[in-house]
């Protein structure tokens, strides 16, 4: 298979930040490569370097291709919706018939129908494709190789997304097992060494009198003792080196650190006040009918997801539950009071008025001491002074999601509504959201285009909206 692009010992810096150091890889003609890594790790910059838009600080990128086309988020027409703008730009890029197609987060803002259409287009695309994405389903179905950009390194993996994480977990398990075995070996060696020293001390005490009586030194005995000590020291040094090597190997594996959420309810939980019961409901905006024949029951403590295309009325349904005036509802609607409902969307407006994570928690819980606020932030992985004082506006999407969840947990509402909270965040942050939401003790209703995210939450029920009606779909069925 001939090489299309080769990266040789490249170092990439952006805005004085080192993103990649001494990275090497190659792209063969016909390759379908997924690029993954945390937000800010350098995935987009790496794509730009391959496209010739960014020059590496060190190393070389050699290309044997005639045309490279890159679809960036910045190229999207802001006059259109995110999904419409992407389709226009993607069609234009395909019309150029490039040898290599570079896509940066192509499924952001796409609803299930458009995501499915994109995957079909990519399946039929003849050329070489590199996709930077956090979309599990896209990566699982579209690419067969991975480049992992993380901690200034570029790791190549010859397999699918799910295989990569399974491989990582097995590596950690194997290294941890070796570490435990080494720990036991060191303990055993230490005990043997102590016994040998005790035995030697006894022999030395017993032989001291004999030496004095004979009046000449026992050179052989001392030499033997020195050799034994030297051998013991050598074994200890070898074990120490092995332990250091295992720790180095473990430090190179970066799995997501998960929060340990503790929820404090602002209101005393009430079984019936966190329920939603709608009978023969309808929903309108400006006389336009969005939903009809709504019969929906969310029990206290249930977690339910809504998976549907854009413009079907999902967000309007949330607005109706919250009693917002621009949505007209009819029928019987039994919903919790407004102050018992929490809403979190993809823009994380909950923390907009705070200057830093610490202030966000202080605003949410003015009755807490600074120590209590810091302890709560630590549960959500904001542990250092630098992290708790970092300006909100400089946080990544994943960090904003995490501080928003910390605020929710600090004064947890009995009913929580989540609207597309996984848009624009990386896989690492997504795992953190899953960890917190699975532990959420209140009632939960969420909207998402991300089928894998919904599956990972182990929801009690998943619903969709078709033909202006809210319908249940089976969790066991493919959601796309």
Coordinates of C-alpha atoms in Angstrom, one line a residue:
X1 CA 0.0 0.0 0.0
X2 CA 1.5 3.3 -1.1
X3 CA 2.1 6.2 1.3
X4 CA 0.0 9.3 0.8
X5 CA 1.3 11.4 3.7
X6 CA 4.2 10.8 6.1
X7 CA 4.8 12.7 9.3
X8 CA 8.4 12.5 10.5
X9 CA 9.4 13.6 14.0
X10 CA 7.1 16.6 13.9
X11 CA 6.7 19.1 16.8
X12 CA 3.7 21.4 16.6
X13 CA 3.2 24.5 18.7
X14 CA 0.1 26.8 18.7
X15 CA -0.1 30.1 20.6
X16 CA 3.1 29.3 22.4
X17 CA 1.7 26.0 23.6
X18 CA 3.4 22.7 22.8
X19 CA 0.7 20.4 21.3
X20 CA 2.8 17.6 19.7
X21 CA 6.4 16.5 20.4
X22 CA 8.5 14.3 18.1
X23 CA 5.4 12.7 16.5
X24 CA 5.7 10.2 13.5
X25 CA 3.0 8.5 11.5
X26 CA 1.9 7.8 8.0
X27 CA -1.3 7.8 6.0
X28 CA -1.6 5.2 3.2
X29 CA -3.9 5.7 0.2
X30 CA -7.3 4.3 1.1
X31 CA -6.8 4.7 4.9
X32 CA -9.8 5.7 7.0
X33 CA -8.3 7.2 10.2
X34 CA -10.1 8.6 13.2
X35 CA -8.3 11.2 15.3
X36 CA -9.3 11.3 19.0
X37 CA -8.1 13.1 22.1
X38 CA -9.2 15.6 24.8
X39 CA -10.3 19.0 23.7
X40 CA -7.3 21.3 23.3
X41 CA -4.9 18.4 22.7
X42 CA -4.2 19.5 19.1
X43 CA -6.4 17.3 16.9
X44 CA -7.6 20.3 14.7
X45 CA -4.1 21.7 14.5
X46 CA -2.8 18.3 13.3
X47 CA -5.4 18.2 10.6
X48 CA -4.4 21.8 9.5
X49 CA -0.8 20.7 9.5
X50 CA -1.6 17.8 7.1
X51 CA -3.6 20.3 5.0
X52 CA -0.6 22.6 4.8
X53 CA -2.3 25.3 6.8
X54 CA 0.1 25.0 9.8
X55 CA 3.9 24.5 9.5
X56 CA 5.5 22.2 12.2
X57 CA 8.0 23.8 14.4
X58 CA 10.3 20.8 13.8
X59 CA 10.2 17.8 11.6
X60 CA 8.7 17.3 8.2
X61 CA 5.3 16.4 6.5
X62 CA 5.7 14.9 3.1
X63 CA 2.7 14.5 0.8
X64 CA 2.3 12.5 -2.4
X65 CA -1.3 13.7 -3.0
X66 CA -2.6 16.3 -5.4
X67 CA -5.6 17.6 -3.5
X68 CA -6.4 17.8 0.1
X69 CA -9.8 19.2 1.2
X70 CA -10.5 20.1 4.8
X71 CA -13.9 20.9 6.3
X72 CA -13.5 23.0 9.4
X73 CA -16.2 24.2 11.9
X74 CA -15.1 27.8 11.2
X75 CA -16.1 27.4 7.5
X76 CA -19.7 26.8 8.3
X77 CA -22.2 29.5 7.2
X78 CA -23.5 31.1 10.4
X79 CA -26.7 32.3 8.6
X80 CA -27.8 28.6 8.5
X81 CA -28.4 26.2 11.3
X82 CA -25.4 24.0 12.3
X83 CA -26.8 21.0 10.5
X84 CA -27.8 22.9 7.3
X85 CA -24.4 24.7 7.2
X86 CA -22.5 21.5 7.5
X87 CA -24.5 19.8 4.7
X88 CA -23.8 22.8 2.4
X89 CA -20.1 22.8 3.2
X90 CA -19.7 19.0 3.0
X91 CA -21.4 18.9 -0.4
X92 CA -19.0 21.6 -1.7
X93 CA -16.0 19.7 -0.3
X94 CA -17.1 16.4 -2.0
X95 CA -17.6 18.2 -5.3
X96 CA -13.8 19.0 -5.3
X97 CA -13.1 15.2 -5.5
X98 CA -10.1 15.5 -3.1
X99 CA -7.5 12.7 -2.8
X100 CA -7.7 13.2 1.0
X101 CA -10.7 14.4 2.9
X102 CA -10.1 15.9 6.4
X103 CA -13.1 16.4 8.6
X104 CA -13.1 18.2 12.0
X105 CA -16.0 17.2 14.3
X106 CA -18.4 16.6 11.4
X107 CA -21.4 15.3 13.5
X108 CA -21.6 18.3 15.8
X109 CA -25.2 19.7 15.7
X110 CA -26.4 16.9 13.4
X111 CA -29.6 15.1 14.3
X112 CA -30.0 11.3 13.9
X113 CA -31.2 11.5 10.3
X114 CA -28.4 13.7 9.2
X115 CA -25.8 11.7 11.1
X116 CA -27.0 8.5 9.3
X117 CA -26.8 10.3 5.9
X118 CA -23.3 11.4 6.6
X119 CA -22.2 7.9 7.6
X120 CA -23.6 6.6 4.3
X121 CA -21.8 9.2 2.3
X122 CA -18.5 8.4 4.0
X123 CA -19.1 4.7 3.4
X124 CA -19.4 5.3 -0.3
X125 CA -16.5 7.8 -0.5
X126 CA -13.6 6.4 -2.5
X127 CA -10.7 8.4 -1.1
X128 CA -8.6 8.6 2.0
X129 CA -10.4 10.1 5.1
X130 CA -9.1 11.5 8.3
X131 CA -11.8 12.4 10.9
X132 CA -11.2 14.3 14.2
X133 CA -14.2 13.4 16.3
X134 CA -15.6 12.4 19.7
X135 CA -18.6 10.6 18.1
X136 CA -18.4 7.0 19.1
X137 CA -20.8 5.7 16.5
X138 CA -19.1 7.6 13.7
X139 CA -15.7 6.3 14.7
X140 CA -16.9 2.8 15.2
X141 CA -18.6 2.5 11.8
X142 CA -16.4 4.7 9.6
X143 CA -12.8 4.3 10.5
X144 CA -10.5 1.3 11.0
X145 CA -7.4 3.0 12.4
X146 CA -6.9 5.5 15.2
X147 CA -4.5 8.3 16.0
X148 CA -4.7 9.3 19.6
X149 CA -3.5 12.8 20.4
X150 CA -2.9 13.2 24.1
X151 CA -0.3 14.6 26.5
X152 CA 1.8 15.9 23.5
X153 CA 2.1 12.4 22.0
X154 CA 0.7 10.8 18.9
X155 CA -0.2 7.1 19.3
X156 CA -1.3 5.1 16.3
X157 CA -3.6 2.1 16.9
X158 CA -4.5 -0.4 14.2
X159 CA -8.1 -1.0 15.2
X160 CA -11.5 0.4 16.0
X161 CA -12.6 2.8 18.7
X162 CA -14.1 0.2 21.0
X163 CA -11.0 -2.0 20.6
X164 CA -8.7 0.8 21.6
X165 CA -10.3 1.4 24.9
X166 CA -10.5 -2.3 25.6
X167 CA -6.8 -2.5 24.8
X168 CA -6.1 0.4 27.1
X169 CA -8.1 -1.1 30.0
X170 CA -6.4 -4.5 29.6
X171 CA -3.0 -2.7 29.5
X172 CA -3.8 -1.0 32.8
X173 CA -5.1 -4.3 34.4
X174 CA -1.9 -6.2 33.3
X175 CA 0.4 -3.5 34.5
X176 CA -1.5 -3.2 37.8
X177 CA -1.2 -7.0 38.2
X178 CA 2.5 -6.8 37.6
X179 CA 2.8 -4.0 40.1
X180 CA 1.0 -6.0 42.7
X181 CA 3.1 -9.0 42.1
X182 CA 6.3 -6.9 42.3
X183 CA 5.0 -5.4 45.6
X184 CA 4.6 -8.9 47.0
X185 CA 8.0 -9.9 45.7
X186 CA 9.6 -6.8 47.4
X187 CA 7.8 -7.6 50.6
X188 CA 9.0 -11.2 50.5
X189 CA 12.6 -10.2 49.7
X190 CA 12.5 -7.6 52.6
X191 CA 11.4 -10.3 55.0
X192 CA 14.1 -12.7 53.8
X193 CA 16.7 -10.0 54.1
X194 CA 15.6 -9.2 57.7
X195 CA 15.7 -12.9 58.6
X196 CA 19.2 -13.2 57.1
X197 CA 20.4 -10.1 59.0
X198 CA 19.0 -11.5 62.2
X199 CA 20.7 -14.9 61.6
X200 CA 23.9 -13.2 60.7
X201 CA 23.8 -11.1 63.8
X202 CA 23.3 -14.2 66.0
X203 CA 26.2 -16.0 64.2
X204 CA 28.4 -12.9 64.6
X205 CA 27.7 -12.8 68.3
X206 CA 28.3 -16.5 68.8
X207 CA 31.5 -16.4 66.7
X208 CA 32.9 -13.3 68.4
X209 CA 34.0 -15.2 71.4
X210 CA 35.6 -17.9 69.3
X211 CA 37.5 -15.3 67.3
X212 CA 38.8 -13.7 70.4
X213 CA 40.0 -17.1 71.9
X214 CA 41.8 -18.0 68.6
X215 CA 43.2 -14.5 68.4
X216 CA 43.1 -14.3 64.6
X217 CA 40.5 -12.8 62.2
X218 CA 38.0 -15.0 60.4
X219 CA 38.5 -13.4 57.0
X220 CA 36.4 -16.1 55.2
X221 CA 33.3 -15.4 57.5
X222 CA 33.4 -11.7 56.9
X223 CA 33.9 -12.1 53.2
X224 CA 30.9 -14.5 53.0
X225 CA 28.8 -12.0 54.9
X226 CA 29.8 -9.1 52.6
X227 CA 28.9 -11.2 49.5
X228 CA 25.5 -12.0 51.0
X229 CA 24.9 -8.3 51.7
X230 CA 26.0 -7.4 48.2
X231 CA 23.7 -10.0 46.6
X232 CA 20.8 -8.7 48.7
X233 CA 21.4 -5.1 47.7
X234 CA 21.6 -6.1 44.0
X235 CA 18.2 -7.8 44.2
X236 CA 16.7 -4.8 46.0
X237 CA 18.0 -2.5 43.3
X238 CA 16.6 -4.7 40.5
X239 CA 13.2 -4.7 42.2
X240 CA 13.3 -0.9 42.6
X241 CA 14.1 -0.5 38.9
X242 CA 11.3 -2.8 37.9
X243 CA 8.9 -0.8 40.0
X244 CA 10.0 2.5 38.4
X245 CA 9.6 1.0 34.9
X246 CA 6.0 -0.1 35.8
X247 CA 5.1 3.3 37.1
X248 CA 6.5 4.9 34.0
X249 CA 4.4 2.6 31.8
X250 CA 1.3 3.3 33.8
X251 CA 1.9 7.1 33.6
X252 CA 1.8 6.8 29.8
X253 CA -1.8 5.4 29.8
X254 CA -4.3 8.2 30.2
X255 CA -7.8 7.0 31.1
X256 CA -10.5 9.5 32.1
X257 CA -10.5 10.4 35.8
X258 CA -14.2 10.3 37.0
X259 CA -15.9 12.6 39.5
X260 CA -17.2 11.3 42.8
X261 CA -20.5 13.1 42.9
X262 CA -22.3 13.9 46.2
X263 CA -25.8 15.5 45.8
X264 CA -27.2 18.0 48.2
X265 CA -30.9 18.6 47.6
X266 CA -32.1 22.3 47.8
X267 CA -35.6 21.0 48.6
X268 CA -36.5 18.0 50.7
X269 CA -37.1 15.3 48.1
X270 CA -40.8 14.6 47.6
X271 CA -41.9 11.6 45.7
X272 CA -44.9 13.2 44.0
X273 CA -43.4 16.7 43.4
X274 CA -40.7 15.3 41.1
X275 CA -43.1 13.4 38.9
X276 CA -44.5 14.5 35.5
X277 CA -48.0 13.4 34.4
X278 CA -49.4 14.6 31.1
X279 CA -52.7 13.4 29.7
X280 CA -54.1 14.2 26.2
X281 CA -51.6 17.0 25.9
X282 CA -50.9 19.3 23.0
X283 CA -48.1 21.8 22.3
X284 CA -48.2 24.9 20.1
X285 CA -45.9 27.8 19.2
X286 CA -47.5 30.7 17.3
X287 CA -50.6 28.6 16.5
X288 CA -48.3 25.9 14.9
X289 CA -49.0 22.4 16.3
X290 CA -45.8 20.8 17.5
X291 CA -47.0 17.8 19.5
X292 CA -50.4 16.2 20.1
X293 CA -51.9 13.3 22.0
X294 CA -49.1 13.5 24.6
X295 CA -49.6 10.9 27.3
X296 CA -46.5 10.8 29.4
X297 CA -45.6 9.7 32.9
X298 CA -42.2 10.3 34.5
X299 CA -42.1 8.6 37.9
X300 CA -40.1 9.9 40.8
X301 CA -36.4 8.9 40.4
X302 CA -36.8 7.7 36.8
X303 CA -34.3 8.6 34.1
X304 CA -35.8 9.0 30.6
X305 CA -34.1 10.0 27.3
X306 CA -35.6 11.6 24.2
X307 CA -33.9 10.8 20.9
X308 CA -35.3 12.6 17.8
X309 CA -34.5 14.7 14.8
X310 CA -34.2 18.5 14.9
X311 CA -37.3 20.7 14.7
X312 CA -39.6 17.9 16.1
X313 CA -40.4 19.9 19.3
X314 CA -38.0 18.4 21.9
X315 CA -36.8 21.6 23.4
X316 CA -40.3 23.1 23.2
X317 CA -41.5 20.1 25.2
X318 CA -38.9 21.0 27.9
X319 CA -40.1 24.7 27.8
X320 CA -43.7 23.5 28.3
X321 CA -42.7 21.5 31.3
X322 CA -41.1 24.6 32.8
X323 CA -44.2 26.7 32.0
X324 CA -42.4 29.2 29.6
X325 CA -45.0 31.6 28.1
X326 CA -43.9 31.2 24.4
X327 CA -45.1 27.6 24.4
X328 CA -48.9 27.0 24.6
X329 CA -49.9 23.8 26.2
X330 CA -53.3 22.2 26.5
X331 CA -54.7 19.1 28.2
X332 CA -53.7 18.0 31.7
X333 CA -50.2 18.8 32.7
X334 CA -49.1 17.9 36.2
X335 CA -45.5 19.1 36.6
X336 CA -43.3 20.2 39.5
X337 CA -43.1 23.9 40.5
X338 CA -40.6 26.0 38.5
X339 CA -38.2 26.2 41.5
X340 CA -38.1 22.4 41.7
X341 CA -36.8 22.0 38.1
X342 CA -33.2 22.4 37.0
X343 CA -32.2 22.9 33.3
X344 CA -28.8 22.4 31.8
X345 CA -28.2 22.9 28.1
X346 CA -25.1 22.7 25.7
X347 CA -24.2 26.3 26.4
X348 CA -23.9 25.8 30.2
X349 CA -25.7 29.1 31.0
X350 CA -25.9 28.0 34.6
X351 CA -22.3 29.3 35.2
X352 CA -22.3 32.3 33.0
X353 CA -22.6 34.8 35.8
X354 CA -19.6 33.4 37.8
X355 CA -16.0 34.5 37.2
X356 CA -14.5 31.1 38.3
X357 CA -15.5 27.7 39.5
X358 CA -15.2 28.6 43.2
X359 CA -17.5 31.6 42.7
X360 CA -20.0 29.4 40.8
X361 CA -20.4 27.1 43.8
X362 CA -20.4 30.0 46.3
X363 CA -23.3 31.6 44.3
X364 CA -25.1 28.3 44.3
X365 CA -24.6 27.6 48.0
X366 CA -24.0 30.9 49.9
X367 CA -24.5 28.9 53.2
X368 CA -21.4 26.8 52.6
X369 CA -18.0 27.8 54.0
X370 CA -15.0 28.2 51.6
X371 CA -13.7 24.8 52.8
X372 CA -17.1 23.1 52.0
X373 CA -17.1 24.7 48.5
X374 CA -13.5 23.5 47.9
X375 CA -14.3 20.0 49.1
X376 CA -17.3 19.9 46.7
X377 CA -15.2 21.1 43.8
X378 CA -12.6 18.5 44.5
X379 CA -15.3 15.8 44.1
X380 CA -15.7 17.1 40.5
X381 CA -11.9 17.2 39.8
X382 CA -11.3 20.9 40.5
X383 CA -8.7 20.3 43.2
X384 CA -5.9 22.8 42.8
X385 CA -6.1 26.6 43.5
X386 CA -5.3 27.2 39.9
X387 CA -8.3 25.1 38.8
X388 CA -10.9 26.6 41.1
X389 CA -9.8 30.1 40.3
X390 CA -9.5 29.7 36.5
X391 CA -11.8 32.1 34.6
X392 CA -15.0 30.4 33.4
X393 CA -14.6 31.9 30.0
X394 CA -11.3 30.0 29.5
X395 CA -12.6 26.6 30.4
X396 CA -13.0 23.9 27.8
X397 CA -16.5 22.5 27.0
X398 CA -15.8 19.5 29.2
X399 CA -14.7 21.7 32.1
X400 CA -17.8 23.9 31.7
X401 CA -19.9 20.7 31.7
X402 CA -18.2 19.5 34.9
X403 CA -18.6 22.8 36.8
X404 CA -22.2 23.0 35.7
X405 CA -22.8 19.5 37.1
X406 CA -21.0 20.5 40.3
X407 CA -23.4 23.4 40.6
X408 CA -26.4 21.1 40.0
X409 CA -25.1 18.6 42.6
X410 CA -24.6 21.4 45.2
X411 CA -28.3 22.3 45.1
X412 CA -29.8 19.3 43.3
X413 CA -33.3 19.9 41.9
X414 CA -35.8 17.0 42.3
X415 CA -36.3 17.2 38.5
X416 CA -33.4 17.8 36.1
X417 CA -33.7 18.5 32.4
X418 CA -30.7 18.1 30.1
X419 CA -30.7 19.5 26.6
X420 CA -27.9 18.2 24.3
X421 CA -25.2 18.5 27.0
X422 CA -22.7 16.4 25.1
X423 CA -22.4 18.7 22.1
X424 CA -18.8 20.1 21.6
X425 CA -17.2 18.0 24.4
X426 CA -14.6 15.3 24.2
X427 CA -14.9 11.6 25.0
X428 CA -13.2 12.1 28.3
X429 CA -15.6 14.8 29.5
X430 CA -18.5 12.6 28.2
X431 CA -17.5 9.8 30.4
X432 CA -17.5 12.2 33.4
X433 CA -21.0 13.3 32.6
X434 CA -22.2 9.7 32.3
X435 CA -20.6 9.0 35.7
X436 CA -22.5 11.9 37.4
X437 CA -25.8 11.3 35.6
X438 CA -25.9 7.6 36.4
X439 CA -25.5 8.5 40.1
X440 CA -28.2 11.3 40.0
X441 CA -30.8 10.4 42.6
X442 CA -33.6 12.6 41.3
X443 CA -35.9 12.4 38.3
X444 CA -34.0 13.0 35.0
X445 CA -35.3 13.9 31.5
X446 CA -32.7 14.4 28.8
X447 CA -32.5 15.2 25.1
X448 CA -29.6 13.8 23.0
X449 CA -28.6 13.0 19.4
X450 CA -25.9 10.7 20.8
X451 CA -27.2 7.1 20.7
X452 CA -24.2 5.7 22.5
X453 CA -24.5 8.3 25.3
X454 CA -28.1 7.3 25.9
X455 CA -27.2 3.6 25.9
X456 CA -24.4 4.2 28.4
X457 CA -26.7 5.9 30.9
X458 CA -28.8 2.7 31.4
X459 CA -32.0 4.7 31.2
X460 CA -35.4 3.5 32.3
X461 CA -37.0 4.5 29.0
X462 CA -36.1 6.1 25.7
X463 CA -38.6 8.0 23.6
X464 CA -38.7 9.6 20.2
X465 CA -40.9 12.1 18.5
X466 CA -42.5 11.1 15.1
X467 CA -45.5 12.5 13.4
X468 CA -46.0 15.0 16.2
X469 CA -46.3 12.3 18.8
X470 CA -44.1 11.2 21.7
X471 CA -43.5 7.5 21.4
X472 CA -41.5 4.9 23.4
X473 CA -38.7 3.0 21.6
X474 CA -37.0 -0.1 22.9
X475 CA -33.5 0.3 24.4
X476 CA -32.4 -3.0 22.9
X477 CA -33.1 -1.8 19.4
X478 CA -30.5 0.1 17.4
X479 CA -31.2 3.8 17.9
X480 CA -30.0 4.7 14.4

